[in-house]
């Protein structure tokens, strides 16, 4: 069965803080949010509109969710998703959660990415804006 990818319309950004810093703003709303810490930096992915001015960011991105849940023993999921994007020359940010995988695609490249995935046999659908997770 082909992978099913669901695009989300809310613009996302990845923000960089110094190592050990905590975000001083509400960043957990929206379809996808993530906080990652390393010894060198703190990275936050969340709704672009919530990131305060002056914070180092990249984006906007649109989140693309793999319909899940995916089994932990599944092999090649990211390769199947990323290979068509490599051929199309699209750089993305790939992230995983417990249940599934997410690809953050530059907003201006989402149409090209969707076409590449469809040509590769993946199913691509769009979600609609909702208040789910925004409260």
Short mmCIF file of C-alpha atoms in Angstrom, two decimals:
data_model
loop_
_atom_site.label_atom_id
_atom_site.label_comp_id
_atom_site.label_asym_id
_atom_site.label_seq_id
_atom_site.Cartn_x
_atom_site.Cartn_y
_atom_site.Cartn_z
CA UNK A 1 0.00 0.00 0.00
CA UNK A 2 1.44 3.42 -0.91
CA UNK A 3 2.32 5.93 1.79
CA UNK A 4 -0.31 8.58 2.44
CA UNK A 5 1.04 12.09 3.02
CA UNK A 6 -1.17 14.83 4.47
CA UNK A 7 -0.13 18.45 3.93
CA UNK A 8 -1.01 21.01 6.58
CA UNK A 9 -1.67 24.66 5.56
CA UNK A 10 -0.32 26.42 8.66
CA UNK A 11 3.10 28.07 8.08
CA UNK A 12 5.77 26.68 10.39
CA UNK A 13 9.22 27.99 11.28
CA UNK A 14 12.30 26.53 12.91
CA UNK A 15 13.82 28.83 15.49
CA UNK A 16 17.29 28.63 16.99
CA UNK A 17 18.16 29.58 20.54
CA UNK A 18 21.49 29.24 22.33
CA UNK A 19 22.26 26.00 24.14
CA UNK A 20 20.24 25.72 27.36
CA UNK A 21 17.88 28.59 26.48
CA UNK A 22 14.14 28.07 26.85
CA UNK A 23 11.60 29.73 24.57
CA UNK A 24 9.88 32.69 26.23
CA UNK A 25 6.79 32.35 24.06
CA UNK A 26 3.93 29.88 23.56
CA UNK A 27 5.25 27.54 20.88
CA UNK A 28 3.21 24.36 21.32
CA UNK A 29 0.07 25.31 19.37
CA UNK A 30 -0.65 24.21 15.82
CA UNK A 31 -0.46 20.99 13.85
CA UNK A 32 3.16 20.29 14.76
CA UNK A 33 5.54 21.57 17.42
CA UNK A 34 8.88 20.24 18.56
CA UNK A 35 11.63 21.25 20.95
CA UNK A 36 15.08 19.71 20.50
CA UNK A 37 18.09 20.36 22.70
CA UNK A 38 21.73 19.56 22.02
CA UNK A 39 24.88 20.73 23.74
CA UNK A 40 25.20 23.38 21.00
CA UNK A 41 21.66 24.76 20.55
CA UNK A 42 17.96 24.63 21.31
CA UNK A 43 15.73 24.32 18.24
CA UNK A 44 11.99 24.93 18.23
CA UNK A 45 9.61 24.07 15.39
CA UNK A 46 6.18 25.63 15.58
CA UNK A 47 3.74 28.08 14.06
CA UNK A 48 5.69 30.84 12.33
CA UNK A 49 3.28 33.50 13.60
CA UNK A 50 4.19 32.75 17.23
CA UNK A 51 7.96 33.30 16.95
CA UNK A 52 8.92 36.71 18.34
CA UNK A 53 10.80 39.24 16.23
CA UNK A 54 14.56 39.04 16.65
CA UNK A 55 14.73 35.25 17.03
CA UNK A 56 16.85 33.47 14.40
CA UNK A 57 14.51 31.45 12.15
CA UNK A 58 14.19 29.62 8.86
CA UNK A 59 10.91 29.21 7.04
CA UNK A 60 8.09 29.33 6.37
CA UNK A 61 7.65 25.62 5.94
CA UNK A 62 4.50 23.56 5.51
CA UNK A 63 4.22 20.37 7.53
CA UNK A 64 3.56 17.11 5.73
CA UNK A 65 2.44 14.27 7.99
CA UNK A 66 2.71 10.60 7.10
CA UNK A 67 -0.64 8.95 7.89
CA UNK A 68 0.08 6.67 10.79
CA UNK A 69 0.71 5.23 13.13
CA UNK A 70 3.79 3.65 11.58
CA UNK A 71 5.31 0.50 12.99
CA UNK A 72 8.72 1.01 14.61
CA UNK A 73 10.10 -1.84 12.53
CA UNK A 74 9.04 -0.21 9.23
CA UNK A 75 12.08 0.13 6.99
CA UNK A 76 12.62 2.66 4.22
CA UNK A 77 9.79 5.09 5.00
CA UNK A 78 11.99 8.19 4.98
CA UNK A 79 13.88 6.95 1.91
CA UNK A 80 10.59 6.56 0.03
CA UNK A 81 9.55 10.08 1.01
CA UNK A 82 12.87 11.82 0.49
CA UNK A 83 14.04 10.19 -2.75
CA UNK A 84 11.53 12.02 -5.00
CA UNK A 85 12.47 15.31 -3.31
CA UNK A 86 16.17 14.75 -3.93
CA UNK A 87 15.40 14.24 -7.62
CA UNK A 88 13.34 17.47 -7.59
CA UNK A 89 16.12 19.42 -5.82
CA UNK A 90 14.02 20.23 -2.74
CA UNK A 91 15.75 20.53 0.64
CA UNK A 92 13.54 19.64 3.63
CA UNK A 93 13.65 19.05 7.35
CA UNK A 94 12.61 15.51 8.34
CA UNK A 95 11.40 14.72 11.85
CA UNK A 96 9.85 11.74 13.57
CA UNK A 97 7.41 11.35 16.42
CA UNK A 98 6.44 8.20 18.31
CA UNK A 99 3.61 7.43 15.86
CA UNK A 100 4.71 8.89 12.53
CA UNK A 101 7.07 11.00 10.45
CA UNK A 102 6.83 14.64 9.39
CA UNK A 103 8.52 16.45 6.54
CA UNK A 104 8.82 20.24 6.65
CA UNK A 105 8.80 21.51 3.07
CA UNK A 106 9.62 25.13 2.18
CA UNK A 107 6.21 26.73 1.59
CA UNK A 108 7.16 27.83 -1.91
CA UNK A 109 8.08 24.26 -2.88
CA UNK A 110 4.97 22.40 -1.65
CA UNK A 111 3.35 22.14 -5.09
CA UNK A 112 6.54 20.78 -6.67
CA UNK A 113 7.04 18.37 -3.75
CA UNK A 114 3.46 17.11 -3.99
CA UNK A 115 3.83 16.53 -7.73
CA UNK A 116 7.09 14.63 -7.18
CA UNK A 117 5.48 12.43 -4.54
CA UNK A 118 2.46 11.69 -6.71
CA UNK A 119 4.72 10.74 -9.64
CA UNK A 120 6.50 8.35 -7.26
CA UNK A 121 3.17 6.70 -6.38
CA UNK A 122 2.53 8.26 -2.98
CA UNK A 123 -0.91 9.55 -2.00
CA UNK A 124 -0.93 13.28 -1.14
CA UNK A 125 -3.94 15.01 0.39
CA UNK A 126 -4.47 18.38 2.07
CA UNK A 127 -5.84 19.00 5.53
CA UNK A 128 -7.84 22.09 6.34
CA UNK A 129 -7.23 24.78 8.93
CA UNK A 130 -8.88 23.91 12.19
CA UNK A 131 -8.73 24.94 15.81
CA UNK A 132 -7.51 21.43 16.75
CA UNK A 133 -4.48 21.86 18.97
CA UNK A 134 -4.73 25.64 18.97
CA UNK A 135 -6.40 26.05 22.33
#
